[in-house]
Short mmCIF file of C-alpha atoms in Angstrom, two decimals:
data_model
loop_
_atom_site.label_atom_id
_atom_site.label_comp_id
_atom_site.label_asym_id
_atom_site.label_seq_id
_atom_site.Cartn_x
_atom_site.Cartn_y
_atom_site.Cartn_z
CA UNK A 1 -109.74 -145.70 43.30
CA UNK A 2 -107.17 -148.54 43.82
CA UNK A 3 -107.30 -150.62 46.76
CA UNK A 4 -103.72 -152.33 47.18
CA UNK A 5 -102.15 -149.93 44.89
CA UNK A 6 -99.21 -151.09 42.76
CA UNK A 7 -97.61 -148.62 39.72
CA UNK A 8 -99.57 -150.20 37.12
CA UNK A 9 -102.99 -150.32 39.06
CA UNK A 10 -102.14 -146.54 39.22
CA UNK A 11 -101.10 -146.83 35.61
CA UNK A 12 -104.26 -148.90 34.16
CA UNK A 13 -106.56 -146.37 36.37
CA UNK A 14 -105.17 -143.12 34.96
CA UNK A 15 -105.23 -144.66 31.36
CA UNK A 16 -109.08 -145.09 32.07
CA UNK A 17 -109.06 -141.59 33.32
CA UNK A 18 -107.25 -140.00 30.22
CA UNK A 19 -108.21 -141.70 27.46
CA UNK A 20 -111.46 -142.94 27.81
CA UNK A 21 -112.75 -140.38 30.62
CA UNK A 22 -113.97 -143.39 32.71
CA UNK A 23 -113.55 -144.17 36.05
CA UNK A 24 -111.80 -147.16 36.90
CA UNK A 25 -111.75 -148.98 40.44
CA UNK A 26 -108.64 -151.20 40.86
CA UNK A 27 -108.43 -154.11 43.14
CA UNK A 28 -105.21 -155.99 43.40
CA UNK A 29 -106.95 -159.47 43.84
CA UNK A 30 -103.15 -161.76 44.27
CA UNK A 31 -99.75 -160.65 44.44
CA UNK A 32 -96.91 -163.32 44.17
CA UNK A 33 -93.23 -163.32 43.23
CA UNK A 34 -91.74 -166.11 41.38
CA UNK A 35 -88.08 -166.16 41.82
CA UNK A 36 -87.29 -162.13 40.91
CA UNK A 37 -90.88 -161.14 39.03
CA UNK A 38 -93.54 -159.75 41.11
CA UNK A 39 -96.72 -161.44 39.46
CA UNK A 40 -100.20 -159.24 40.29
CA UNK A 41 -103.71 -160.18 39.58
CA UNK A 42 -105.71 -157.18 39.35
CA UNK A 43 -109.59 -156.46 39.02
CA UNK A 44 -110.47 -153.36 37.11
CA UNK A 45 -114.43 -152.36 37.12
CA UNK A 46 -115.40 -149.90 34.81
CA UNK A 47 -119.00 -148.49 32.94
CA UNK A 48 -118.34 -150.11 29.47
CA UNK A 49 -121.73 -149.50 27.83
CA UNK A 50 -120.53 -147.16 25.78
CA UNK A 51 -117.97 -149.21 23.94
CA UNK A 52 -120.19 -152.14 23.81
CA UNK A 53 -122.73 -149.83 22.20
CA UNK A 54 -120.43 -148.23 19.97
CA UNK A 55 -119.48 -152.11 18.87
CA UNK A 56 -122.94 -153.42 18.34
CA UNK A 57 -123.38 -150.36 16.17
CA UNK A 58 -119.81 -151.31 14.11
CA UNK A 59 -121.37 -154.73 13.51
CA UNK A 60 -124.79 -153.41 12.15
CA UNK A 61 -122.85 -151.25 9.70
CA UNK A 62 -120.58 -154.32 8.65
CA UNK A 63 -123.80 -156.58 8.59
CA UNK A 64 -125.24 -153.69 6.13
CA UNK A 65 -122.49 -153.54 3.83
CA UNK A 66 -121.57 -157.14 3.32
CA UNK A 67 -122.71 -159.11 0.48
CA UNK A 68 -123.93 -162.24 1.16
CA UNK A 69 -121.89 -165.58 0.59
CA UNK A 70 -123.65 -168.35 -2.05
CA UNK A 71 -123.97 -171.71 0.38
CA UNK A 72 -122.25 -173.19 -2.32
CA UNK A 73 -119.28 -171.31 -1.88
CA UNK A 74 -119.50 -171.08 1.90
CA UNK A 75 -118.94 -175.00 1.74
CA UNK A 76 -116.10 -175.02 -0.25
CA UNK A 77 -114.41 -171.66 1.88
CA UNK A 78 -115.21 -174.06 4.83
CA UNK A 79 -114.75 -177.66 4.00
CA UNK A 80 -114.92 -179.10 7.24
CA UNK A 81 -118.37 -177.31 8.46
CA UNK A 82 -121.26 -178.74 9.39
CA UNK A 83 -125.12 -177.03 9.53
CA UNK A 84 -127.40 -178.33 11.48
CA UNK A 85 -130.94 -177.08 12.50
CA UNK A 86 -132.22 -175.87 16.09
CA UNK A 87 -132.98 -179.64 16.57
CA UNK A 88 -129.48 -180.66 16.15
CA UNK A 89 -130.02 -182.52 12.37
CA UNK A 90 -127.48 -182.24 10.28
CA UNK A 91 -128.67 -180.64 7.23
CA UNK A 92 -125.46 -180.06 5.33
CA UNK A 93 -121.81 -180.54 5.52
CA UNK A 94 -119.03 -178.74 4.00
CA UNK A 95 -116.93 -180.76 0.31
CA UNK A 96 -114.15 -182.61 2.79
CA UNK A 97 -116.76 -183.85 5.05
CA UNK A 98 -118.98 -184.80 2.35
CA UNK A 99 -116.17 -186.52 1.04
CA UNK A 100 -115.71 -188.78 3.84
CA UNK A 101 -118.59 -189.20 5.76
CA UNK A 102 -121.39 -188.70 3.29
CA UNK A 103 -124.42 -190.52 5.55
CA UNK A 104 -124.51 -187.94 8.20
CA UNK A 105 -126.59 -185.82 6.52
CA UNK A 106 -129.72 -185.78 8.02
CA UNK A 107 -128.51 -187.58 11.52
CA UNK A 108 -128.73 -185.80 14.65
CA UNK A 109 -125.34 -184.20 16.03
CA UNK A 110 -125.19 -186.25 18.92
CA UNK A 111 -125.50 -189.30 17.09
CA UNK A 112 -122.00 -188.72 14.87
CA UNK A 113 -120.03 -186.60 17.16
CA UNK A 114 -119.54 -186.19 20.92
CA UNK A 115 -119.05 -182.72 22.13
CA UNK A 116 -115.54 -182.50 24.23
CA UNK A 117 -114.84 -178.69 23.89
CA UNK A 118 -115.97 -176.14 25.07
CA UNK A 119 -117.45 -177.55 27.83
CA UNK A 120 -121.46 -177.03 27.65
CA UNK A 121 -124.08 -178.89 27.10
CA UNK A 122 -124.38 -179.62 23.44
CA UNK A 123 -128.26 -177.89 23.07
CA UNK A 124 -129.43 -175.71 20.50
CA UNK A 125 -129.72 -172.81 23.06
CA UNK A 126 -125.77 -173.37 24.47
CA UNK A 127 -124.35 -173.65 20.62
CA UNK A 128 -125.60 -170.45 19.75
CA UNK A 129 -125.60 -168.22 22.81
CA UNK A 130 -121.49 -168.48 22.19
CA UNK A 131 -121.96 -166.86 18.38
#
């Protein structure tokens, strides 16, 4: 169903329909034109379990078949990183860093660096719900 149909709303729903055998409902959200383009912002809903199942299942089959990486050579693949713990210590830091700025190890996060981007709050539990 599209409600303020435009071509491609009709376009993106019958995609849905063909390919994927989903139902999609369309809503046309903004329409503008800047000088001679017509620019639309469109909302698409859609049931998209079954991809997201089909992913997790992609990533348990990758996670299965890859060999694990040595720390040591994560560090030097990385050599900015840092790893800290669920209390926000820094427990090690990747060759440049080490290089550099040696006496962080074992400081808190938020005692070296300060957070600008992205913008949460810099807790264990915001850090790794975006991994």
């Amino acid at each position: 169903m599209c409600i303020g149909r435009t071509n491609s709303s009709y376009d993106s729903q019958e995609v849905g329909r063909h390919f994927y055998q989903t139902d999609v409902v369309i809503e046309v959200l903004k329409e503008e034109t800047i000088f001679d383009t017509l620019h639309v912002m469109m909302q698409l809903s859609f049931d998209n379990r079954a991809f997201q199942l089909d992913r997790r299942q992609n990533v348990q089959r990758i996670d299965k078949n890859m060999m694990p990486v040595k720390a040591f050579l994560f560090l030097e693949i990385f050599p900015f990183c840092i790893v800290f713990d669920e209390y926000l210590v820094i427990r090690t830091i990747g060759n440049s860093l080490l290089a550099v700025m040696p006496s962080i190890v074992g400081k808190k996060l938020t005692q070296v660096f300060e957070l600008t981007k992205p913008l949460i709050e810099c807790t264990w539990r915001a850090v790794s719900s975006l991994s």
